[in-house]
């Protein structure tokens, strides 16, 4: 019994923080194959391949890993780009003297939307990386995407001249879409 505990302790200490665990029914595949399987359109496929390249995933078809790795990586990529957008929104609010009152309101509202979207994607990434019980994860993704759409709609207000923030929000929407499509490979 004691030896068992020591062995478990050793495993815990020696193992690197697992980026993803193996769950029943989750396929192992190459990164391009994962993108092809996950994405039903050329647009999403290209975005997916781009995400894989940017996060340094091995493009070699013979390099296969469990699909969870790709879904977690894509979720982390989306999360990092949310942070960039929040920083850009804050910078605009603090430094751009030519923002109208409507723009200020929209940007502040967007910061709230992004806070919600970020906690969704963060929870999703953590659950995928640490548990095989992914019930409700689809709702987590969809909720996060709806938060981003809330921000997009604020920026489409008729009183706002095309905002420099708009392309950032659309880019974030693409990134979370890729993460969601890859997460579907886990059976969510
Ligand atoms: C400041 O805000 C205006 C109005 O949205 C925008 O057109 C302009 O590009 C912004 N300036 C900078 C430096 O981002």
Tab-separated table of C-alpha atoms and ligand atoms in Angstrom:
chain	number	residue	atom	x	y	z
A	1	UNK	CA	0.000	0.000	0.000
A	2	UNK	CA	2.759	2.354	1.048
A	3	UNK	CA	4.809	1.563	-2.055
A	4	UNK	CA	1.742	2.240	-4.178
A	5	UNK	CA	1.350	5.672	-2.620
A	6	UNK	CA	4.997	6.455	-3.192
A	7	UNK	CA	4.753	5.356	-6.803
A	8	UNK	CA	1.685	7.524	-7.371
A	9	UNK	CA	3.423	10.436	-5.710
A	10	UNK	CA	6.467	9.924	-7.907
A	11	UNK	CA	4.327	9.813	-11.021
A	12	UNK	CA	2.642	13.048	-9.986
A	13	UNK	CA	5.941	14.732	-9.294
A	14	UNK	CA	7.754	13.520	-12.378
A	15	UNK	CA	5.025	13.917	-14.962
A	16	UNK	CA	4.998	17.243	-16.727
A	17	UNK	CA	1.733	19.135	-16.301
A	18	UNK	CA	-0.428	17.078	-18.662
A	19	UNK	CA	-1.624	19.193	-21.536
A	20	UNK	CA	-4.288	16.670	-22.353
A	21	UNK	CA	-5.415	13.334	-21.082
A	22	UNK	CA	-6.465	10.310	-23.119
A	23	UNK	CA	-10.198	9.714	-23.001
A	24	UNK	CA	-12.166	6.790	-24.402
A	25	UNK	CA	-13.300	7.302	-27.962
A	26	UNK	CA	-11.100	10.332	-28.604
A	27	UNK	CA	-9.020	9.728	-31.748
A	28	UNK	CA	-5.295	10.252	-32.143
A	29	UNK	CA	-4.378	11.905	-35.410
A	30	UNK	CA	-2.071	14.344	-37.155
A	31	UNK	CA	-2.803	18.059	-36.943
A	32	UNK	CA	-3.914	18.442	-40.584
A	33	UNK	CA	-6.094	15.346	-40.307
A	34	UNK	CA	-7.678	16.811	-37.160
A	35	UNK	CA	-8.452	20.037	-39.017
A	36	UNK	CA	-9.912	18.139	-41.948
A	37	UNK	CA	-12.071	15.977	-39.698
A	38	UNK	CA	-13.228	18.897	-37.569
A	39	UNK	CA	-13.921	21.487	-40.238
A	40	UNK	CA	-16.712	21.274	-42.756
A	41	UNK	CA	-15.658	24.294	-44.799
A	42	UNK	CA	-12.476	25.402	-46.501
A	43	UNK	CA	-12.656	28.660	-44.543
A	44	UNK	CA	-12.642	26.891	-41.180
A	45	UNK	CA	-10.032	24.390	-42.364
A	46	UNK	CA	-7.627	27.155	-43.367
A	47	UNK	CA	-8.135	28.894	-40.042
A	48	UNK	CA	-7.512	25.614	-38.261
A	49	UNK	CA	-4.282	24.896	-40.147
A	50	UNK	CA	-3.182	28.449	-39.400
A	51	UNK	CA	-3.840	27.928	-35.676
A	52	UNK	CA	-1.823	24.706	-35.739
A	53	UNK	CA	1.096	26.379	-37.500
A	54	UNK	CA	1.121	29.337	-35.152
A	55	UNK	CA	1.118	27.150	-32.089
A	56	UNK	CA	4.007	25.064	-33.366
A	57	UNK	CA	2.084	21.813	-33.886
A	58	UNK	CA	4.031	19.300	-35.929
A	59	UNK	CA	2.439	19.283	-39.434
A	60	UNK	CA	3.883	15.858	-40.278
A	61	UNK	CA	0.983	13.395	-40.869
A	62	UNK	CA	2.843	10.626	-39.050
A	63	UNK	CA	3.025	12.742	-35.897
A	64	UNK	CA	-0.236	11.842	-34.238
A	65	UNK	CA	-1.494	12.968	-30.854
A	66	UNK	CA	-4.808	12.697	-29.091
A	67	UNK	CA	-7.323	15.225	-30.513
A	68	UNK	CA	-7.679	16.802	-27.074
A	69	UNK	CA	-4.255	18.397	-27.539
A	70	UNK	CA	-5.434	20.285	-30.623
A	71	UNK	CA	-8.661	21.408	-28.990
A	72	UNK	CA	-6.827	22.667	-25.903
A	73	UNK	CA	-4.175	24.417	-27.996
A	74	UNK	CA	-6.832	26.138	-30.126
A	75	UNK	CA	-8.718	27.215	-26.992
A	76	UNK	CA	-5.500	28.693	-25.566
A	77	UNK	CA	-4.847	30.510	-28.840
A	78	UNK	CA	-8.349	31.985	-28.700
A	79	UNK	CA	-7.876	32.965	-25.068
A	80	UNK	CA	-4.584	34.728	-25.810
A	81	UNK	CA	-6.185	36.673	-28.652
A	82	UNK	CA	-9.074	37.703	-26.377
A	83	UNK	CA	-6.482	39.153	-24.043
A	84	UNK	CA	-4.913	41.109	-26.891
A	85	UNK	CA	-8.304	42.539	-27.802
A	86	UNK	CA	-9.081	43.491	-24.204
A	87	UNK	CA	-5.772	45.279	-24.055
A	88	UNK	CA	-6.585	47.098	-27.303
A	89	UNK	CA	-10.024	48.091	-25.957
A	90	UNK	CA	-8.467	49.412	-22.756
A	91	UNK	CA	-5.853	51.313	-24.727
A	92	UNK	CA	-8.534	52.926	-26.876
A	93	UNK	CA	-10.550	53.904	-23.792
A	94	UNK	CA	-7.547	55.374	-22.056
A	95	UNK	CA	-5.687	56.987	-24.912
A	96	UNK	CA	-7.996	57.721	-27.808
A	97	UNK	CA	-9.401	61.188	-27.266
A	98	UNK	CA	-11.501	61.055	-30.408
A	99	UNK	CA	-13.806	58.245	-29.269
A	100	UNK	CA	-17.436	59.323	-29.219
A	101	UNK	CA	-19.614	58.684	-26.180
A	102	UNK	CA	-21.292	55.825	-28.045
A	103	UNK	CA	-17.953	54.272	-28.827
A	104	UNK	CA	-16.874	54.543	-25.202
A	105	UNK	CA	-20.068	52.829	-24.106
A	106	UNK	CA	-19.639	50.109	-26.707
A	107	UNK	CA	-16.008	49.490	-25.761
A	108	UNK	CA	-16.846	49.315	-22.070
A	109	UNK	CA	-19.665	46.902	-22.850
A	110	UNK	CA	-17.269	44.852	-24.949
A	111	UNK	CA	-14.861	44.578	-22.038
A	112	UNK	CA	-17.695	42.965	-20.070
A	113	UNK	CA	-18.507	40.642	-22.976
A	114	UNK	CA	-14.868	39.651	-23.251
A	115	UNK	CA	-14.542	38.979	-19.538
A	116	UNK	CA	-17.398	36.489	-19.891
A	117	UNK	CA	-16.006	34.996	-23.121
A	118	UNK	CA	-12.596	34.602	-21.550
A	119	UNK	CA	-13.861	32.748	-18.511
A	120	UNK	CA	-15.832	30.417	-20.802
A	121	UNK	CA	-12.865	29.502	-22.955
A	122	UNK	CA	-10.645	29.192	-19.898
A	123	UNK	CA	-13.081	26.788	-18.229
A	124	UNK	CA	-13.450	24.849	-21.472
A	125	UNK	CA	-9.675	24.492	-21.912
A	126	UNK	CA	-9.217	23.386	-18.337
A	127	UNK	CA	-11.970	20.823	-18.472
A	128	UNK	CA	-10.774	19.337	-21.755
A	129	UNK	CA	-7.231	19.102	-20.417
A	130	UNK	CA	-8.173	17.475	-17.142
A	131	UNK	CA	-11.382	15.497	-17.467
A	132	UNK	CA	-13.135	13.050	-19.754
A	133	UNK	CA	-16.514	14.190	-18.475
A	134	UNK	CA	-17.292	16.960	-20.931
A	135	UNK	CA	-21.053	17.236	-20.467
A	136	UNK	CA	-22.267	20.785	-21.086
A	137	UNK	CA	-19.053	21.805	-22.781
A	138	UNK	CA	-20.869	22.647	-26.009
A	139	UNK	CA	-22.933	25.172	-24.047
A	140	UNK	CA	-19.770	26.650	-22.600
A	141	UNK	CA	-18.391	27.228	-26.105
A	142	UNK	CA	-21.663	28.549	-27.450
A	143	UNK	CA	-22.077	30.901	-24.487
A	144	UNK	CA	-18.586	32.270	-25.026
A	145	UNK	CA	-19.269	32.767	-28.724
A	146	UNK	CA	-22.494	34.592	-27.933
A	147	UNK	CA	-20.578	36.973	-25.674
A	148	UNK	CA	-18.279	37.828	-28.569
A	149	UNK	CA	-21.280	38.330	-30.811
A	150	UNK	CA	-22.685	40.690	-28.191
A	151	UNK	CA	-19.563	42.803	-28.540
A	152	UNK	CA	-19.727	42.623	-32.321
A	153	UNK	CA	-23.317	43.877	-32.224
A	154	UNK	CA	-22.309	46.818	-30.023
A	155	UNK	CA	-19.719	47.750	-32.637
A	156	UNK	CA	-22.356	47.551	-35.366
A	157	UNK	CA	-24.405	50.234	-33.662
A	158	UNK	CA	-25.609	52.728	-36.303
A	159	UNK	CA	-23.860	55.530	-34.412
A	160	UNK	CA	-20.445	53.985	-34.574
A	161	UNK	CA	-18.257	54.605	-37.566
A	162	UNK	CA	-16.540	51.325	-38.619
A	163	UNK	CA	-14.485	50.643	-35.523
A	164	UNK	CA	-10.829	49.597	-35.650
A	165	UNK	CA	-11.851	47.051	-32.986
A	166	UNK	CA	-14.253	45.264	-35.308
A	167	UNK	CA	-11.681	43.144	-37.191
A	168	UNK	CA	-10.181	42.062	-33.864
A	169	UNK	CA	-13.546	40.817	-32.655
A	170	UNK	CA	-14.156	38.952	-35.900
A	171	UNK	CA	-10.702	37.389	-35.637
A	172	UNK	CA	-11.514	36.229	-32.100
A	173	UNK	CA	-14.800	34.803	-33.327
A	174	UNK	CA	-12.889	32.769	-35.919
A	175	UNK	CA	-10.457	31.499	-33.313
A	176	UNK	CA	-13.128	30.308	-30.910
A	177	UNK	CA	-14.956	28.675	-33.803
A	178	UNK	CA	-11.850	26.621	-34.619
A	179	UNK	CA	-11.491	25.660	-30.958
A	180	UNK	CA	-15.144	24.619	-30.830
A	181	UNK	CA	-14.923	22.552	-34.023
A	182	UNK	CA	-11.823	20.764	-32.726
A	183	UNK	CA	-13.513	20.200	-29.355
A	184	UNK	CA	-16.300	18.407	-31.195
A	185	UNK	CA	-13.754	15.705	-32.017
A	186	UNK	CA	-13.902	14.884	-28.308
A	187	UNK	CA	-17.547	14.008	-28.684
A	188	UNK	CA	-19.026	17.147	-27.120
B	1	LIG	C1	-9.462	56.592	-32.314
B	1	LIG	O1	-10.856	56.396	-32.497
B	1	LIG	C2	-11.336	56.718	-33.788
B	1	LIG	C3	-12.840	56.551	-33.758
B	1	LIG	O2	-13.173	55.188	-33.535
B	1	LIG	C4	-10.692	55.812	-34.825
B	1	LIG	O3	-11.154	56.137	-36.120
B	1	LIG	C5	-9.170	55.962	-34.738
B	1	LIG	O4	-8.582	55.011	-35.616
B	1	LIG	C6	-8.698	55.722	-33.320
B	1	LIG	N1	-7.262	56.038	-33.230
B	1	LIG	C7	-6.332	55.129	-32.966
B	1	LIG	C8	-4.934	55.625	-32.886
B	1	LIG	O5	-6.590	53.944	-32.774
